[in-house]
């Protein structure tokens, strides 16, 4: 169920704008953490030096306990919060020895009917093993897959893997407590709890934004916000169990942007039967030279064609085969007054944008590391913004006239996870009891929300 790319209305007569393309340098930016440059670099959590990660303790001060931890040997109280689950994080903040090693680990315990609510890890892929009990593991794909919902009841000794940036959850369908251990290919994978991020950010996302995005009245939004006033109900401390750790740093060149091209161009053969990561190339004689140019974003579509009051033209590799292997793509979005580009995530790219006309409230919500900090600004014509890969964000037209923005990505196929559609309109649907537990409302509210997204976006 791909966003329907319509021709947009944008007469650029006399308007020149600079598109900020994000593939700025050939430096290897990895999808896993950077390779270590020494045997170990035990994190100095008290250092005043600011780096991407943590500075190292002097080797003489490190001791050898950095190689070992008993933090997840025992579990905490599964009834200590409304989720009916308890998480022990063992990232670099709790285990300084993993600094620069590109791995971390969590243990999650569940009461019967408990859930690890829908969430996203913006900086890591996850692999997990169920140690006891039986867990429904649900993973929801991007819009590329039609928000396909993949699920299975995973039992003791069985494993699962969750690609970086995709929304997922676990729900205890058994009659006894359950426990799982998960590992990540980052020392600090980050976590974006979707219900908490939507309804409990700090400061709150403005209610009119959520009313438009969820297609419900103010009362329903305020009810949902009232359930998430205390952040600590999500992040809890536990502690136990001997386990096998599946470490995910498997290869030294998994990149955070697309792989470097190995030729001048590789125009995507969209009809090829060959399956690769991306698309195979058309033969050079068949490529022509039109792959360098596109007029797809020159005009805008109908901003009132859907309930969002916005219209998106995607110019990723499917719409512009010439960007195959070049690691960039572009979208144009037009907005009616009061229109929104609803809360969403790009799992495979950072985004940089420029407002061409009008004024847009741009909102970005940080991960739990930041206390779900809500960053926002009204961005006006000629002003720009940047959104880190994997963070939830939205745009909302606060002006009295139509607005237009153009955004660029450092991937030929950045992917998109529309949060309301993913939660309430996946195919097949996420089971209602999972959402009742995650959102802390009754089944009637969940079914109301689901009814708003039966036709997609």
PDB file of N, CA and C in Angstrom, residues 393-435:
ATOM      1  N   UNK A 393       8.167  12.168  14.051  1.00  0.00           N
ATOM      2  CA  UNK A 393       8.031  13.584  13.741  1.00  0.00           C
ATOM      3  C   UNK A 393       6.758  13.828  12.936  1.00  0.00           C
ATOM      4  N   UNK A 394       6.395  15.099  12.801  1.00  0.00           N
ATOM      5  CA  UNK A 394       5.212  15.471  12.030  1.00  0.00           C
ATOM      6  C   UNK A 394       5.385  16.908  11.544  1.00  0.00           C
ATOM      7  N   UNK A 395       4.511  17.302  10.602  1.00  0.00           N
ATOM      8  CA  UNK A 395       4.375  18.699  10.204  1.00  0.00           C
ATOM      9  C   UNK A 395       2.876  19.040  10.219  1.00  0.00           C
ATOM     10  N   UNK A 396       2.576  20.293  10.574  1.00  0.00           N
ATOM     11  CA  UNK A 396       1.183  20.726  10.714  1.00  0.00           C
ATOM     12  C   UNK A 396       1.091  22.167  10.246  1.00  0.00           C
ATOM     13  N   UNK A 397       0.206  22.428   9.304  1.00  0.00           N
ATOM     14  CA  UNK A 397       0.083  23.766   8.750  1.00  0.00           C
ATOM     15  C   UNK A 397      -0.687  24.663   9.719  1.00  0.00           C
ATOM     16  N   UNK A 398       0.031  25.600  10.337  1.00  0.00           N
ATOM     17  CA  UNK A 398      -0.591  26.510  11.300  1.00  0.00           C
ATOM     18  C   UNK A 398      -0.987  27.828  10.652  1.00  0.00           C
ATOM     19  N   UNK A 399      -0.731  27.964   9.349  1.00  0.00           N
ATOM     20  CA  UNK A 399      -1.053  29.205   8.660  1.00  0.00           C
ATOM     21  C   UNK A 399      -2.463  29.210   8.099  1.00  0.00           C
ATOM     22  N   UNK A 400      -2.814  30.345   7.497  1.00  0.00           N
ATOM     23  CA  UNK A 400      -4.159  30.518   6.932  1.00  0.00           C
ATOM     24  C   UNK A 400      -4.191  30.231   5.434  1.00  0.00           C
ATOM     25  N   UNK A 401      -3.041  29.910   4.860  1.00  0.00           N
ATOM     26  CA  UNK A 401      -2.953  29.602   3.436  1.00  0.00           C
ATOM     27  C   UNK A 401      -2.314  28.232   3.262  1.00  0.00           C
ATOM     28  N   UNK A 402      -2.330  27.711   2.056  1.00  0.00           N
ATOM     29  CA  UNK A 402      -1.665  26.448   1.794  1.00  0.00           C
ATOM     30  C   UNK A 402      -0.151  26.588   2.006  1.00  0.00           C
ATOM     31  N   UNK A 403       0.492  25.466   2.302  1.00  0.00           N
ATOM     32  CA  UNK A 403       1.934  25.447   2.542  1.00  0.00           C
ATOM     33  C   UNK A 403       2.560  24.307   1.746  1.00  0.00           C
ATOM     34  N   UNK A 404       3.848  24.466   1.439  1.00  0.00           N
ATOM     35  CA  UNK A 404       4.590  23.448   0.680  1.00  0.00           C
ATOM     36  C   UNK A 404       5.983  23.304   1.275  1.00  0.00           C
ATOM     37  N   UNK A 405       6.457  22.065   1.362  1.00  0.00           N
ATOM     38  CA  UNK A 405       7.849  21.817   1.751  1.00  0.00           C
ATOM     39  C   UNK A 405       8.430  20.755   0.841  1.00  0.00           C
ATOM     40  N   UNK A 406       9.754  20.775   0.723  1.00  0.00           N
ATOM     41  CA  UNK A 406      10.504  19.730   0.033  1.00  0.00           C
ATOM     42  C   UNK A 406      11.507  19.152   1.013  1.00  0.00           C
ATOM     43  N   UNK A 407      11.576  17.818   1.086  1.00  0.00           N
ATOM     44  CA  UNK A 407      12.516  17.151   1.988  1.00  0.00           C
ATOM     45  C   UNK A 407      13.402  16.207   1.185  1.00  0.00           C
ATOM     46  N   UNK A 408      14.635  16.059   1.645  1.00  0.00           N
ATOM     47  CA  UNK A 408      15.581  15.132   1.034  1.00  0.00           C
ATOM     48  C   UNK A 408      16.040  14.123   2.070  1.00  0.00           C
ATOM     49  N   UNK A 409      16.429  12.938   1.593  1.00  0.00           N
ATOM     50  CA  UNK A 409      16.828  11.831   2.465  1.00  0.00           C
ATOM     51  C   UNK A 409      18.178  11.277   2.015  1.00  0.00           C
ATOM     52  N   UNK A 410      18.908  10.687   2.953  1.00  0.00           N
ATOM     53  CA  UNK A 410      20.178  10.047   2.591  1.00  0.00           C
ATOM     54  C   UNK A 410      19.984   8.551   2.346  1.00  0.00           C
ATOM     55  N   UNK A 411      18.899   8.235   1.617  1.00  0.00           N
ATOM     56  CA  UNK A 411      18.634   6.876   1.169  1.00  0.00           C
ATOM     57  C   UNK A 411      17.772   6.959  -0.077  1.00  0.00           C
ATOM     58  N   UNK A 412      17.976   6.015  -0.997  1.00  0.00           N
ATOM     59  CA  UNK A 412      17.112   5.980  -2.172  1.00  0.00           C
ATOM     60  C   UNK A 412      15.718   5.466  -1.837  1.00  0.00           C
ATOM     61  N   UNK A 413      15.562   4.860  -0.653  1.00  0.00           N
ATOM     62  CA  UNK A 413      14.268   4.321  -0.229  1.00  0.00           C
ATOM     63  C   UNK A 413      14.169   4.423   1.291  1.00  0.00           C
ATOM     64  N   UNK A 414      13.843   5.626   1.806  1.00  0.00           N
ATOM     65  CA  UNK A 414      13.904   5.841   3.258  1.00  0.00           C
ATOM     66  C   UNK A 414      12.872   5.072   4.051  1.00  0.00           C
ATOM     67  N   UNK A 415      11.777   4.647   3.384  1.00  0.00           N
ATOM     68  CA  UNK A 415      10.709   3.956   4.106  1.00  0.00           C
ATOM     69  C   UNK A 415       9.914   4.919   4.966  1.00  0.00           C
ATOM     70  N   UNK A 416       8.692   4.542   5.276  1.00  0.00           N
ATOM     71  CA  UNK A 416       7.871   5.387   6.151  1.00  0.00           C
ATOM     72  C   UNK A 416       6.952   4.510   6.989  1.00  0.00           C
ATOM     73  N   UNK A 417       6.887   4.827   8.271  1.00  0.00           N
ATOM     74  CA  UNK A 417       5.990   4.180   9.224  1.00  0.00           C
ATOM     75  C   UNK A 417       5.058   5.267   9.741  1.00  0.00           C
ATOM     76  N   UNK A 418       3.850   5.366   9.154  1.00  0.00           N
ATOM     77  CA  UNK A 418       2.860   6.301   9.673  1.00  0.00           C
ATOM     78  C   UNK A 418       2.311   5.714  10.970  1.00  0.00           C
ATOM     79  N   UNK A 419       2.533   6.411  12.078  1.00  0.00           N
ATOM     80  CA  UNK A 419       2.249   5.814  13.384  1.00  0.00           C
ATOM     81  C   UNK A 419       0.762   5.522  13.582  1.00  0.00           C
ATOM     82  N   UNK A 420      -0.157   6.466  13.349  1.00  0.00           N
ATOM     83  CA  UNK A 420      -1.574   6.117  13.531  1.00  0.00           C
ATOM     84  C   UNK A 420      -2.013   4.967  12.630  1.00  0.00           C
ATOM     85  N   UNK A 421      -1.612   5.007  11.359  1.00  0.00           N
ATOM     86  CA  UNK A 421      -1.997   3.944  10.429  1.00  0.00           C
ATOM     87  C   UNK A 421      -1.391   2.607  10.829  1.00  0.00           C
ATOM     88  N   UNK A 422      -0.150   2.630  11.301  1.00  0.00           N
ATOM     89  CA  UNK A 422       0.531   1.389  11.687  1.00  0.00           C
ATOM     90  C   UNK A 422      -0.120   0.770  12.915  1.00  0.00           C
ATOM     91  N   UNK A 423      -0.484   1.610  13.888  1.00  0.00           N
ATOM     92  CA  UNK A 423      -1.134   1.098  15.094  1.00  0.00           C
ATOM     93  C   UNK A 423      -2.550   0.601  14.820  1.00  0.00           C
ATOM     94  N   UNK A 424      -3.299   1.363  14.028  1.00  0.00           N
ATOM     95  CA  UNK A 424      -4.743   1.122  13.935  1.00  0.00           C
ATOM     96  C   UNK A 424      -5.213   0.630  12.570  1.00  0.00           C
ATOM     97  N   UNK A 425      -4.312   0.547  11.583  1.00  0.00           N
ATOM     98  CA  UNK A 425      -4.729   0.121  10.258  1.00  0.00           C
ATOM     99  C   UNK A 425      -3.813  -0.897   9.622  1.00  0.00           C
ATOM    100  N   UNK A 426      -3.079  -1.650  10.446  1.00  0.00           N
ATOM    101  CA  UNK A 426      -2.166  -2.654   9.886  1.00  0.00           C
ATOM    102  C   UNK A 426      -2.955  -3.770   9.220  1.00  0.00           C
ATOM    103  N   UNK A 427      -2.260  -4.594   8.438  1.00  0.00           N
ATOM    104  CA  UNK A 427      -2.905  -5.662   7.674  1.00  0.00           C
ATOM    105  C   UNK A 427      -2.148  -6.976   7.885  1.00  0.00           C
ATOM    106  N   UNK A 428      -2.718  -7.947   8.620  1.00  0.00           N
ATOM    107  CA  UNK A 428      -3.988  -7.886   9.357  1.00  0.00           C
ATOM    108  C   UNK A 428      -3.880  -6.980  10.588  1.00  0.00           C
ATOM    109  N   UNK A 429      -4.986  -6.676  11.259  1.00  0.00           N
ATOM    110  CA  UNK A 429      -4.946  -5.747  12.386  1.00  0.00           C
ATOM    111  C   UNK A 429      -4.157  -6.286  13.581  1.00  0.00           C
ATOM    112  N   UNK A 430      -3.537  -5.377  14.332  1.00  0.00           N
ATOM    113  CA  UNK A 430      -2.975  -5.739  15.633  1.00  0.00           C
ATOM    114  C   UNK A 430      -4.148  -6.151  16.533  1.00  0.00           C
ATOM    115  N   UNK A 431      -4.031  -7.256  17.267  1.00  0.00           N
ATOM    116  CA  UNK A 431      -5.155  -7.683  18.121  1.00  0.00           C
ATOM    117  C   UNK A 431      -5.577  -6.583  19.095  1.00  0.00           C
ATOM    118  N   UNK A 432      -6.865  -6.411  19.235  1.00  0.00           N
ATOM    119  CA  UNK A 432      -7.398  -5.367  20.113  1.00  0.00           C
ATOM    120  C   UNK A 432      -6.894  -5.485  21.551  1.00  0.00           C
ATOM    121  N   UNK A 433      -6.791  -6.683  22.160  1.00  0.00           N
ATOM    122  CA  UNK A 433      -6.291  -6.748  23.546  1.00  0.00           C
ATOM    123  C   UNK A 433      -4.874  -6.185  23.705  1.00  0.00           C
ATOM    124  N   UNK A 434      -4.052  -6.296  22.669  1.00  0.00           N
ATOM    125  CA  UNK A 434      -2.700  -5.728  22.730  1.00  0.00           C
ATOM    126  C   UNK A 434      -2.787  -4.210  22.849  1.00  0.00           C
ATOM    127  N   UNK A 435      -3.644  -3.589  22.030  1.00  0.00           N
ATOM    128  CA  UNK A 435      -3.763  -2.136  22.054  1.00  0.00           C
ATOM    129  C   UNK A 435      -4.489  -1.645  23.297  1.00  0.00           C
TER     130      UNK A 435
END
